[in-house]
Amino acid sequence: MDLKSGYPFWAVRNGLMQAFPALQADLHCEVLVLGGGITGALIADHLAAHGHDVAVVEQRDIGWGSTAASTALLQYEIDTPLGELARRYGLEAALLAYRACDHAIDTLATLAGELHGVDFENADSLYYASRRRDLGPLIEEFELRQRHGFAVDWYDAAGVQAHYGIAAPAAILSHHAARMDPYRMTYRLLARLLAQGGQVFDRTTIDHLTAGPRKVVARTSDGVHIHCQQLVVAAGYASQHWLRQRVARNRSSYAFVTDPLPPEALGAARDTLLWETARPYLYLRSTADHRLLVGGEDDAVDVPARRDALVDRKARRLATKAGRLLGGRPLQPTFAWAGTFAETADGLPFFGTHRQWGPRVQFAMAYGGNGITYSTIGASLLCAAIERRRHPLAELFGFQRLG
């Protein structure tokens, strides 16, 4: 599956950080993780920390799929607002999901501190109204979050302008967000897995799975067999290949990054993640080397050649929008790219078993704008499932909510 177009900044900046071998002989392990992106790396690391024998296989080079195209805005806010999620599943379930995402940022901070060199930085998150008609839902969202203990502030139009230099009707400021380099995090996690006795193989394509009552056998395109007790399918948006039931729709998102800029040119994005109420939404953040990273312009294109042709045009539109937001500053894309992402109907991920495959195949489909925080939650959720422990989010994040 061709998951990206153009020149994703993380891959250009970091290159291939570490070589991993292709699998060339039959293998036995307790847990096989199918997918060597940030989702698979977080899950494999968590399982290894709990004493499981883990192997990871990736069909490309490690981190070269959607991870390389991720913009890595780490927020507890889900693309579906808290109020809307509460109306769909009840307030208790909605709060559980939001609080889990909130806690996931702390978990990622701890991991970043252990691994070093992943450009993790804490930040605020400013969610601003794109239009005056968005004020009512935004006020409702602010009051709901504040009432239930989230650290948020309200800014009216004058406050947004005075504090952030942004012309917007109003905004919610959240005091718990972060940013990082997801590509470096993936390599650091998998390097640690190797040091702890796990195994990592890239350029290894799985083309057939057999799931029985006691084990799963995965066959590679070269005829090599992997025997495992549990399989975790963490292949990003290619995971849908293994399910007959369609659980999400693929879309394309576009992004660019500038050259390093002086602090004043970064504006409010210097230490704050910016995103808007409009859908699809514009979002901005800075990088550790003081570049401006801008994304958005999502569309329903799922044909790589068409997506490729749109990258430059979409980057110019994003530059115009972001420059206008930051007070009319001209912005010049240095690297621009597009990536595939999947969108579920409710903005929530899918973790756990599916009736098509039975109890020994776990899926990790961290879809939506919260892929990295979802993956962090999914690591503990799937570990609990493998160890036959209950997890409070197993039902809400499971396939059973599809009916």
CSV table of C-alpha atoms in Angstrom, one decimal:
chain,number,residue,atom,x,y,z
A,1,MET,CA,0.0,0.0,0.0
A,2,ASP,CA,1.5,3.4,-1.1
A,3,LEU,CA,0.9,5.5,2.0
A,4,LYS,CA,2.7,8.8,1.3
A,5,SER,CA,3.8,11.2,-1.4
A,6,GLY,CA,6.4,13.9,-1.7
A,7,TYR,CA,9.2,14.4,0.9
A,8,PRO,CA,8.1,13.6,4.5
A,9,PHE,CA,10.3,15.7,6.7
A,10,TRP,CA,11.1,13.1,9.3
A,11,ALA,CA,12.5,10.6,6.8
A,12,VAL,CA,14.5,13.3,5.0
A,13,ARG,CA,15.9,14.7,8.3
A,14,ASN,CA,16.8,11.3,9.9
A,15,GLY,CA,17.4,8.9,7.0
A,16,LEU,CA,17.6,5.2,7.7
A,17,MET,CA,18.7,5.4,11.4
A,18,GLN,CA,19.4,1.7,11.8
A,19,ALA,CA,19.5,-1.4,9.6
A,20,PHE,CA,17.3,-4.4,10.4
A,21,PRO,CA,17.6,-7.7,8.5
A,22,ALA,CA,14.9,-9.3,6.4
A,23,LEU,CA,13.5,-12.6,7.8
A,24,GLN,CA,15.1,-15.5,6.0
A,25,ALA,CA,14.4,-18.6,8.2
A,26,ASP,CA,11.4,-19.9,10.1
A,27,LEU,CA,10.8,-18.3,13.4
A,28,HIS,CA,8.9,-19.1,16.7
A,29,CYS,CA,7.9,-16.3,19.1
A,30,GLU,CA,5.2,-15.7,21.6
A,31,VAL,CA,3.8,-12.5,20.1
A,32,LEU,CA,4.3,-11.4,16.5
A,33,VAL,CA,3.7,-7.7,15.8
A,34,LEU,CA,2.9,-7.1,12.1
A,35,GLY,CA,3.9,-3.5,11.4
A,36,GLY,CA,7.1,-1.5,12.2
A,37,GLY,CA,5.7,2.0,12.5
A,38,ILE,CA,5.1,4.0,15.6
A,39,THR,CA,2.0,1.9,16.5
A,40,GLY,CA,3.8,-1.4,16.3
A,41,ALA,CA,6.9,0.0,18.1
A,42,LEU,CA,4.8,1.3,21.0
A,43,ILE,CA,2.9,-2.0,21.4
A,44,ALA,CA,6.0,-4.2,21.0
A,45,ASP,CA,7.9,-2.1,23.6
A,46,HIS,CA,5.0,-2.4,26.1
A,47,LEU,CA,4.7,-6.1,25.6
A,48,ALA,CA,8.4,-6.7,26.1
A,49,ALA,CA,8.4,-4.6,29.2
A,50,HIS,CA,5.7,-7.0,30.5
A,51,GLY,CA,7.9,-10.0,29.9
A,52,HIS,CA,6.6,-11.2,26.5
A,53,ASP,CA,8.8,-12.6,23.8
A,54,VAL,CA,8.1,-10.3,20.9
A,55,ALA,CA,9.1,-10.2,17.2
A,56,VAL,CA,8.3,-7.3,14.8
A,57,VAL,CA,8.0,-7.6,11.0
A,58,GLU,CA,7.6,-4.7,8.6
A,59,GLN,CA,7.2,-4.9,4.8
A,60,ARG,CA,9.1,-1.7,4.1
A,61,ASP,CA,12.0,-0.2,6.0
A,62,ILE,CA,11.2,0.6,9.6
A,63,GLY,CA,9.1,3.7,10.0
A,64,TRP,CA,8.8,4.3,6.3
A,65,GLY,CA,5.0,4.1,6.0
A,66,SER,CA,2.6,6.5,7.6
A,67,THR,CA,4.9,7.2,10.5
A,68,ALA,CA,7.3,9.1,8.2
A,69,ALA,CA,4.3,11.3,7.1
A,70,SER,CA,2.9,11.9,10.6
A,71,THR,CA,2.9,15.4,12.0
A,72,ALA,CA,2.8,14.1,15.6
A,73,LEU,CA,0.6,16.6,17.3
A,74,LEU,CA,0.1,14.9,20.7
A,75,GLN,CA,-3.2,16.0,22.1
A,76,TYR,CA,-5.8,14.5,24.4
A,77,GLU,CA,-8.5,16.1,22.4
A,78,ILE,CA,-10.1,13.6,20.0
A,79,ASP,CA,-11.3,14.8,16.6
A,80,THR,CA,-14.8,14.1,17.9
A,81,PRO,CA,-15.6,16.7,20.5
A,82,LEU,CA,-16.2,15.6,24.1
A,83,GLY,CA,-19.9,16.7,23.9
A,84,GLU,CA,-20.5,14.9,20.7
A,85,LEU,CA,-18.9,11.7,21.9
A,86,ALA,CA,-21.0,11.9,25.1
A,87,ARG,CA,-24.2,12.2,23.0
A,88,ARG,CA,-23.2,9.1,21.1
A,89,TYR,CA,-21.9,6.8,23.9
A,90,GLY,CA,-22.8,8.5,27.1
A,91,LEU,CA,-20.8,10.9,29.2
A,92,GLU,CA,-19.0,8.3,31.3
A,93,ALA,CA,-17.6,6.6,28.2
A,94,ALA,CA,-16.6,9.9,26.5
A,95,LEU,CA,-14.7,11.0,29.6
A,96,LEU,CA,-13.0,7.7,29.8
A,97,ALA,CA,-11.7,8.1,26.3
A,98,TYR,CA,-10.6,11.7,26.8
A,99,ARG,CA,-8.9,11.0,30.1
A,100,ALA,CA,-7.1,8.0,28.6
A,101,CYS,CA,-5.7,10.2,25.9
A,102,ASP,CA,-4.7,12.8,28.5
A,103,HIS,CA,-2.8,10.1,30.4
A,104,ALA,CA,-1.2,8.9,27.2
A,105,ILE,CA,0.7,12.2,26.8
A,106,ASP,CA,2.3,11.6,30.2
A,107,THR,CA,3.2,8.0,29.2
A,108,LEU,CA,4.8,9.3,26.0
A,109,ALA,CA,6.7,11.9,28.1
A,110,THR,CA,8.1,9.1,30.3
A,111,LEU,CA,9.1,7.0,27.3
A,112,ALA,CA,10.8,10.0,25.7
A,113,GLY,CA,12.7,10.6,28.8
A,114,GLU,CA,13.9,7.0,28.9
A,115,LEU,CA,14.9,6.9,25.2
A,116,HIS,CA,16.3,10.5,24.7
A,117,GLY,CA,16.8,12.2,21.3
A,118,VAL,CA,13.2,12.0,20.1
A,119,ASP,CA,12.5,15.8,20.2
A,120,PHE,CA,9.7,15.5,22.7
A,121,GLU,CA,8.5,18.8,24.1
A,122,ASN,CA,5.5,19.7,26.2
A,123,ALA,CA,3.2,22.3,24.7
A,124,ASP,CA,-0.2,24.0,25.0
A,125,SER,CA,-3.0,23.4,22.5
A,126,LEU,CA,-5.2,26.2,21.1
A,127,TYR,CA,-8.5,25.1,19.6
A,128,TYR,CA,-9.9,28.2,17.9
A,129,ALA,CA,-13.3,28.9,16.3
A,130,SER,CA,-13.0,29.2,12.5
A,131,ARG,CA,-16.3,31.1,12.2
A,132,ARG,CA,-18.7,32.9,14.5
A,133,ARG,CA,-21.3,30.1,14.0
A,134,ASP,CA,-18.9,27.7,15.7
A,135,LEU,CA,-19.0,29.7,19.0
A,136,GLY,CA,-22.0,27.9,20.5
A,137,PRO,CA,-20.5,24.4,20.2
A,138,LEU,CA,-17.1,25.7,21.3
A,139,ILE,CA,-18.6,27.2,24.5
A,140,GLU,CA,-20.4,24.0,25.3
A,141,GLU,CA,-17.1,22.0,24.8
A,142,PHE,CA,-15.2,24.4,27.1
A,143,GLU,CA,-17.8,24.2,29.9
A,144,LEU,CA,-18.0,20.4,29.7
A,145,ARG,CA,-14.2,20.0,29.8
A,146,GLN,CA,-13.8,22.5,32.6
A,147,ARG,CA,-16.6,20.9,34.7
A,148,HIS,CA,-14.9,17.6,34.5
A,149,GLY,CA,-11.4,18.7,35.5
A,150,PHE,CA,-9.5,19.3,32.3
A,151,ALA,CA,-7.0,22.2,32.5
A,152,VAL,CA,-8.5,24.7,30.0
A,153,ASP,CA,-8.9,28.4,29.6
A,154,TRP,CA,-11.3,30.4,27.6
A,155,TYR,CA,-10.3,33.3,25.3
A,156,ASP,CA,-12.7,35.6,23.6
A,157,ALA,CA,-11.8,37.3,20.3
A,158,ALA,CA,-9.9,40.1,22.1
A,159,GLY,CA,-8.0,37.6,24.2
A,160,VAL,CA,-7.0,35.4,21.3
A,161,GLN,CA,-5.7,38.4,19.5
A,162,ALA,CA,-3.9,39.8,22.5
A,163,HIS,CA,-2.2,36.6,23.6
A,164,TYR,CA,-1.7,34.8,20.3
A,165,GLY,CA,-2.0,37.4,17.5
A,166,ILE,CA,-4.7,35.4,15.9
A,167,ALA,CA,-8.0,36.8,14.6
A,168,ALA,CA,-10.6,34.3,15.7
A,169,PRO,CA,-14.0,34.6,17.5
A,170,ALA,CA,-12.8,32.6,20.5
A,171,ALA,CA,-10.6,29.7,21.5
A,172,ILE,CA,-10.1,27.0,24.1
A,173,LEU,CA,-6.5,26.7,25.5
A,174,SER,CA,-5.6,23.3,26.8
A,175,HIS,CA,-2.5,23.0,29.0
A,176,HIS,CA,-1.6,19.4,28.2
A,177,ALA,CA,-0.2,18.6,24.8
A,178,ALA,CA,3.1,17.8,23.3
A,179,ARG,CA,5.1,17.3,20.1
A,180,MET,CA,7.9,14.9,19.0
A,181,ASP,CA,9.6,13.2,16.2
A,182,PRO,CA,7.6,10.0,15.6
A,183,TYR,CA,10.2,8.5,13.3
A,184,ARG,CA,13.0,8.8,15.8
A,185,MET,CA,10.7,7.5,18.6
A,186,THR,CA,10.0,4.4,16.4
A,187,TYR,CA,13.7,3.6,15.9
A,188,ARG,CA,14.6,4.2,19.5
A,189,LEU,CA,11.8,1.9,20.7
A,190,LEU,CA,12.7,-0.9,18.4
A,191,ALA,CA,16.4,-0.5,19.3
A,192,ARG,CA,15.5,-1.0,22.9
A,193,LEU,CA,13.4,-4.0,21.9
A,194,LEU,CA,16.5,-5.6,20.3
A,195,ALA,CA,18.6,-4.8,23.4
A,196,GLN,CA,16.0,-6.6,25.5
A,197,GLY,CA,16.1,-9.8,23.4
A,198,GLY,CA,13.3,-9.1,21.0
A,199,GLN,CA,13.6,-9.4,17.2
A,200,VAL,CA,12.9,-6.9,14.4
A,201,PHE,CA,12.8,-7.7,10.7
A,202,ASP,CA,12.0,-5.3,7.9
A,203,ARG,CA,11.6,-5.8,4.1
A,204,THR,CA,9.5,-8.8,5.1
A,205,THR,CA,6.0,-9.1,3.6
A,206,ILE,CA,3.4,-11.3,5.2
A,207,ASP,CA,1.0,-12.6,2.5
A,208,HIS,CA,-0.9,-15.3,4.4
A,209,LEU,CA,-2.2,-15.9,7.9
A,210,THR,CA,-3.6,-19.1,9.5
A,211,ALA,CA,-5.2,-18.6,12.9
A,212,GLY,CA,-6.0,-21.8,14.9
A,213,PRO,CA,-7.2,-22.4,18.4
A,214,ARG,CA,-3.7,-22.6,19.8
A,215,LYS,CA,-1.4,-20.6,17.5
A,216,VAL,CA,-1.2,-18.4,14.5
A,217,VAL,CA,1.1,-19.1,11.5
A,218,ALA,CA,2.2,-16.2,9.3
A,219,ARG,CA,3.8,-16.9,5.9
A,220,THR,CA,6.0,-14.4,4.2
A,221,SER,CA,6.1,-13.8,0.4
A,222,ASP,CA,9.4,-15.8,0.4
A,223,GLY,CA,7.7,-18.8,2.0
A,224,VAL,CA,9.2,-18.4,5.5
A,225,HIS,CA,6.8,-19.3,8.3
A,226,ILE,CA,6.5,-17.5,11.7
A,227,HIS,CA,4.7,-19.5,14.4
A,228,CYS,CA,3.3,-17.4,17.3
A,229,GLN,CA,0.8,-17.7,20.1
A,230,GLN,CA,-0.6,-14.2,19.5
A,231,LEU,CA,-0.5,-12.0,16.5
A,232,VAL,CA,-0.9,-8.2,16.7
A,233,VAL,CA,-1.9,-6.6,13.3
A,234,ALA,CA,-0.4,-3.1,13.6
A,235,ALA,CA,0.1,-2.4,9.9
A,236,GLY,CA,-1.5,1.0,10.0
A,237,TYR,CA,-4.0,1.7,7.2
A,238,ALA,CA,-2.9,-1.5,5.4
A,239,SER,CA,-4.5,-3.5,8.3
A,240,GLN,CA,-7.9,-3.2,6.5
A,241,HIS,CA,-6.5,-5.7,4.0
A,242,TRP,CA,-6.9,-8.5,6.7
A,243,LEU,CA,-10.6,-7.7,7.4
A,244,ARG,CA,-13.6,-8.3,5.1
A,245,GLN,CA,-15.6,-5.7,7.1
A,246,ARG,CA,-14.8,-2.1,6.2
A,247,VAL,CA,-14.2,-0.3,9.5
A,248,ALA,CA,-12.9,3.1,8.2
A,249,ARG,CA,-12.5,5.2,5.1
A,250,ASN,CA,-9.1,6.2,3.8
A,251,ARG,CA,-8.4,9.8,3.2
A,252,SER,CA,-5.3,12.0,2.3
A,253,SER,CA,-3.8,14.7,4.4
A,254,TYR,CA,-1.2,17.2,3.3
A,255,ALA,CA,1.6,19.0,5.1
A,256,PHE,CA,4.7,21.0,4.7
A,257,VAL,CA,7.6,22.3,6.8
A,258,THR,CA,9.6,25.5,6.4
A,259,ASP,CA,13.3,26.2,6.8
A,260,PRO,CA,14.3,27.1,10.4
A,261,LEU,CA,12.7,30.4,11.3
A,262,PRO,CA,13.5,33.1,13.9
A,263,PRO,CA,11.2,32.9,17.0
A,264,GLU,CA,9.1,35.9,16.1
A,265,ALA,CA,8.3,34.3,12.7
A,266,LEU,CA,6.9,31.2,14.4
A,267,GLY,CA,4.3,33.3,16.2
A,268,ALA,CA,1.9,31.5,18.4
A,269,ALA,CA,3.0,28.2,17.1
A,270,ARG,CA,6.4,28.5,18.8
A,271,ASP,CA,5.2,26.7,21.9
A,272,THR,CA,1.5,26.0,21.1
A,273,LEU,CA,-0.3,23.5,18.8
A,274,LEU,CA,-2.9,25.4,16.8
A,275,TRP,CA,-5.9,23.8,15.2
A,276,GLU,CA,-9.4,25.0,14.2
A,277,THR,CA,-13.1,24.0,14.4
A,278,ALA,CA,-13.6,23.8,10.7
A,279,ARG,CA,-13.5,20.4,9.0
A,280,PRO,CA,-11.1,19.6,7.5
A,281,TYR,CA,-9.0,21.7,9.9
A,282,LEU,CA,-5.8,23.6,9.5
A,283,TYR,CA,-3.1,22.8,12.1
A,284,LEU,CA,0.3,24.2,12.9
A,285,ARG,CA,3.2,23.5,15.3
A,286,SER,CA,6.9,24.1,15.5
A,287,THR,CA,9.7,21.6,15.4
A,288,ALA,CA,12.7,21.2,17.7
A,289,ASP,CA,14.9,23.0,15.1
A,290,HIS,CA,12.5,25.9,14.9
A,291,ARG,CA,10.7,25.1,11.7
A,292,LEU,CA,7.0,25.7,11.2
A,293,LEU,CA,5.1,22.5,10.4
A,294,VAL,CA,1.6,23.0,8.8
A,295,GLY,CA,-1.0,20.4,7.9
A,296,GLY,CA,-4.5,20.0,6.7
A,297,GLU,CA,-6.4,20.3,3.3
A,298,ASP,CA,-7.7,16.7,3.9
A,299,ASP,CA,-9.6,15.1,1.0
A,300,ALA,CA,-11.1,11.8,0.0
A,301,VAL,CA,-8.4,11.0,-2.5
A,302,ASP,CA,-7.1,7.4,-2.1
A,303,VAL,CA,-5.3,7.0,-5.4
A,304,PRO,CA,-1.5,7.5,-4.9
A,305,ALA,CA,-1.0,9.0,-8.4
A,306,ARG,CA,-3.7,11.6,-7.8
A,307,ARG,CA,-2.5,12.4,-4.3
A,308,ASP,CA,1.1,12.8,-5.7
A,309,ALA,CA,-0.2,15.4,-8.2
A,310,LEU,CA,-1.9,17.5,-5.5
A,311,VAL,CA,1.0,17.8,-3.0
A,312,ASP,CA,2.5,21.1,-4.3
A,313,ARG,CA,-0.9,22.8,-4.9
A,314,LYS,CA,-2.1,21.8,-1.4
A,315,ALA,CA,1.1,23.0,0.2
A,316,ARG,CA,0.7,26.4,-1.4
A,317,ARG,CA,-2.9,26.6,-0.1
A,318,LEU,CA,-1.7,25.6,3.4
A,319,ALA,CA,1.1,28.2,3.3
A,320,THR,CA,-1.4,30.9,2.4
A,321,LYS,CA,-3.9,29.9,5.1
A,322,ALA,CA,-1.2,29.6,7.8
A,323,GLY,CA,0.5,32.9,6.8
A,324,ARG,CA,-2.8,34.7,7.0
A,325,LEU,CA,-3.4,33.2,10.4
A,326,LEU,CA,0.0,34.3,11.7
A,327,GLY,CA,-0.6,37.9,10.7
A,328,GLY,CA,0.1,37.9,7.0
A,329,ARG,CA,3.6,36.4,7.1
A,330,PRO,CA,4.8,34.8,3.8
A,331,LEU,CA,5.6,31.2,4.3
A,332,GLN,CA,7.7,29.1,2.0
A,333,PRO,CA,7.4,25.3,2.0
A,334,THR,CA,10.8,23.5,2.1
A,335,PHE,CA,9.5,20.0,2.1
A,336,ALA,CA,5.9,19.1,1.3
A,337,TRP,CA,4.2,15.7,1.5
A,338,ALA,CA,0.9,13.9,1.7
A,339,GLY,CA,0.0,10.8,3.7
A,340,THR,CA,-2.9,8.3,3.9
A,341,PHE,CA,-4.9,8.3,7.0
A,342,ALA,CA,-8.1,6.4,8.0
A,343,GLU,CA,-11.1,8.0,9.5
A,344,THR,CA,-13.7,6.1,11.6
A,345,ALA,CA,-17.3,7.2,11.9
A,346,ASP,CA,-16.9,8.2,15.5
A,347,GLY,CA,-13.3,9.3,15.6
A,348,LEU,CA,-12.3,6.4,17.9
A,349,PRO,CA,-9.8,3.6,17.1
A,350,PHE,CA,-10.2,-0.2,17.0
A,351,PHE,CA,-8.2,-2.4,19.3
A,352,GLY,CA,-8.8,-6.1,20.0
A,353,THR,CA,-10.0,-9.3,18.4
A,354,HIS,CA,-12.4,-9.5,15.4
A,355,ARG,CA,-14.9,-12.3,14.9
A,356,GLN,CA,-13.3,-13.1,11.5
A,357,TRP,CA,-10.1,-14.2,13.1
A,358,GLY,CA,-10.8,-15.4,16.6
A,359,PRO,CA,-9.1,-14.9,19.9
A,360,ARG,CA,-5.4,-15.1,18.9
A,361,VAL,CA,-5.3,-12.2,16.4
A,362,GLN,CA,-5.4,-8.7,17.9
A,363,PHE,CA,-5.9,-5.6,15.7
A,364,ALA,CA,-4.3,-2.3,16.5
A,365,MET,CA,-6.1,0.3,14.2
A,366,ALA,CA,-5.1,3.6,15.7
A,367,TYR,CA,-7.1,5.6,13.2
A,368,GLY,CA,-7.9,9.4,13.2
A,369,GLY,CA,-6.0,12.4,14.3
A,370,ASN,CA,-4.9,10.9,17.6
A,371,GLY,CA,-2.9,8.0,16.2
A,372,ILE,CA,0.1,8.2,18.5
A,373,THR,CA,-1.9,8.7,21.7
A,374,TYR,CA,-4.3,6.0,20.7
A,375,SER,CA,-1.4,3.7,20.0
A,376,THR,CA,-0.1,4.4,23.5
A,377,ILE,CA,-3.5,3.4,25.0
A,378,GLY,CA,-3.7,0.4,22.7
A,379,ALA,CA,-0.4,-0.9,23.9
A,380,SER,CA,-1.8,-1.4,27.4
A,381,LEU,CA,-5.2,-2.5,26.1
A,382,LEU,CA,-3.7,-5.3,23.9
A,383,CYS,CA,-1.3,-6.3,26.6
A,384,ALA,CA,-4.2,-6.8,29.0
A,385,ALA,CA,-6.1,-8.8,26.4
A,386,ILE,CA,-3.1,-11.1,25.7
A,387,GLU,CA,-2.8,-11.6,29.5
A,388,ARG,CA,-6.5,-12.1,29.8
A,389,ARG,CA,-7.0,-9.1,32.0
A,390,ARG,CA,-9.9,-6.6,31.8
A,391,HIS,CA,-9.2,-3.1,30.4
A,392,PRO,CA,-11.7,-0.3,30.9
A,393,LEU,CA,-11.6,0.8,27.2
A,394,ALA,CA,-11.8,-2.7,25.7
A,395,GLU,CA,-15.5,-2.4,24.8
A,396,LEU,CA,-15.5,1.3,23.7
A,397,PHE,CA,-12.4,0.8,21.5
A,398,GLY,CA,-13.4,-2.7,20.3
A,399,PHE,CA,-15.1,-3.9,17.2
A,400,GLN,CA,-18.3,-4.7,19.1
A,401,ARG,CA,-19.4,-1.1,18.9
A,402,LEU,CA,-20.0,-1.7,15.1
A,403,GLY,CA,-22.8,-4.0,16.1
